[in-house]
Amino acid sequence: MDFFLGIDFGTSGARAIVIDAAASIQAEMRFPWENSPDWLDVWKRALWGLLEAIPEPLRRKIKAIAINGTSSTVLLTDATGKPVDAPLLYNDPRGAVMLEQLKSFAPENHTVVSATSSLAKLLWMSQLPTFSQARYFLHQADWLAFLLHGRLGISDYHNALKLGYDVEELKYPKWLENLQIPIQLPEVLPPGTPIAELQPEIAAKFGLRQDCLVCAGTTDSIAAFLASGAKSPGEAVTSLGSTLVLKLLSRTRVEDARYGIYSHRLGDLWLTGGASNTGGAVLREFFTNAELESLSQEIDATTASELDYYPLLKPGDRFPINDPHLPPRLEPRPDNPREFLHGLLESIARIETRGYELLQQMGADKLQRVYTAGGGAANNTWTAIRQRYLQAPVVSSAQTEAAYGTALLAMGKVNKQKGQGGEGR
């Protein structure tokens, strides 16, 4: 029997899941992030550690591997793939100083016009002394896959979206070509496309099949969507983690940086959505996990709270209101903690509902069903509150691990034996 490996490099750690041809999980491994100034070393040790942790009998039967990384986590390498400087992580805002320059050539309200976009980071990195040594610009998932297959300069159209790649035309747009950035932008493939077999020394070191294929990857949030079970237009996934992330499957592409909305291509459909800074991190600021559980059970989910909050830990939100100065609204705060929690849960549910309403107003398919991932999915009271606002069935995702979605990606494309080609620069 063939097995398929998905590896997730997320915000809190790395995970790996091995599935069989029936998509059943055969093994799970974790590697939590350590406090280290050298992210590149941590990533490599995580990759090798996860491969070593897979039971040996399974390793010998893995037919394909795919890796996801955090969106817009990027680095520069030389001609051999050696990084020339430290990577910039997904949330690194140093590209903000390039925004005016970006606005001068990028289309109005384009996804790249963001302080944390891959292109903003590339422009900022182009001013570093080490840039003269750089040959390739890669995303986190691109570089990790390179360590396995040995081919430089290959990405996928999920990771490349915030670099400016045109995911509708499947090519780099003229406005980006005209910049003539003196570095090799990646060749872009559909996620899951087989790239190459494992390097022989990697296969030998870890006891993997020599014909094991390494596939083009994806981002961590899309991998979590793939794991959810959502497949049809109108189905959505809300991730209730530290932040609130919405993704709605649509036949129409919706894109508008004014509202923090962008669309990823997903086969013949579009995965449209945005991310708000509200979410579980705000709840944990005021309540322990035990308090959240016990107080939630005391809340009557059929009764609306009169409290109207915009729960943020600090000023600024991205979606559905894209305002870096938006003030948190957490007053008045009642003496009763149950009432306060009720107000917070309802307020976050209203933000979620407003997000889906905005996506539909801009042309996305009507919301039919919401799958929930993240820690908030286990809160039944919150689920009932959200369903009251969303007016659509709210269910838990079939699987919540991004590594599972990435394993599905490898399995699906490999079983078809080929992927559609992309265009490089």
PDB file of N, CA and C in Angstrom, residues 296 301 376-385 396:
ATOM      1  N   SER A 296     -18.852  29.198  29.742  1.00  0.00           N
ATOM      2  CA  SER A 296     -19.617  28.997  28.501  1.00  0.00           C
ATOM      3  C   SER A 296     -20.838  28.130  28.748  1.00  0.00           C
ATOM      4  N   ALA A 301     -27.296  30.394  24.989  1.00  0.00           N
ATOM      5  CA  ALA A 301     -26.900  30.769  23.628  1.00  0.00           C
ATOM      6  C   ALA A 301     -28.081  31.266  22.790  1.00  0.00           C
ATOM      7  N   GLY A 376     -11.600  27.136  19.135  1.00  0.00           N
ATOM      8  CA  GLY A 376     -12.968  27.568  19.377  1.00  0.00           C
ATOM      9  C   GLY A 376     -14.013  26.606  18.860  1.00  0.00           C
ATOM     10  N   ALA A 377     -13.619  25.669  18.010  1.00  0.00           N
ATOM     11  CA  ALA A 377     -14.575  24.704  17.455  1.00  0.00           C
ATOM     12  C   ALA A 377     -15.167  23.810  18.529  1.00  0.00           C
ATOM     13  N   ALA A 378     -14.455  23.646  19.651  1.00  0.00           N
ATOM     14  CA  ALA A 378     -14.919  22.747  20.716  1.00  0.00           C
ATOM     15  C   ALA A 378     -15.924  23.406  21.648  1.00  0.00           C
ATOM     16  N   ASN A 379     -16.142  24.716  21.487  1.00  0.00           N
ATOM     17  CA  ASN A 379     -17.048  25.435  22.378  1.00  0.00           C
ATOM     18  C   ASN A 379     -18.472  25.384  21.804  1.00  0.00           C
ATOM     19  N   ASN A 380     -19.309  24.489  22.360  1.00  0.00           N
ATOM     20  CA  ASN A 380     -20.659  24.285  21.825  1.00  0.00           C
ATOM     21  C   ASN A 380     -21.541  25.518  21.975  1.00  0.00           C
ATOM     22  N   THR A 381     -21.342  26.258  23.048  1.00  0.00           N
ATOM     23  CA  THR A 381     -22.131  27.484  23.248  1.00  0.00           C
ATOM     24  C   THR A 381     -21.813  28.494  22.156  1.00  0.00           C
ATOM     25  N   TRP A 382     -20.552  28.671  21.891  1.00  0.00           N
ATOM     26  CA  TRP A 382     -20.121  29.604  20.853  1.00  0.00           C
ATOM     27  C   TRP A 382     -20.643  29.160  19.484  1.00  0.00           C
ATOM     28  N   THR A 383     -20.629  27.861  19.244  1.00  0.00           N
ATOM     29  CA  THR A 383     -21.146  27.332  17.976  1.00  0.00           C
ATOM     30  C   THR A 383     -22.616  27.699  17.812  1.00  0.00           C
ATOM     31  N   ALA A 384     -23.396  27.545  18.871  1.00  0.00           N
ATOM     32  CA  ALA A 384     -24.827  27.868  18.810  1.00  0.00           C
ATOM     33  C   ALA A 384     -25.047  29.365  18.586  1.00  0.00           C
ATOM     34  N   ILE A 385     -24.238  30.203  19.242  1.00  0.00           N
ATOM     35  CA  ILE A 385     -24.324  31.655  19.045  1.00  0.00           C
ATOM     36  C   ILE A 385     -24.001  32.011  17.599  1.00  0.00           C
ATOM     37  N   SER A 396     -18.195  21.067  12.963  1.00  0.00           N
ATOM     38  CA  SER A 396     -16.751  20.947  13.157  1.00  0.00           C
ATOM     39  C   SER A 396     -16.113  20.354  11.903  1.00  0.00           C
TER      40      SER A 396
END
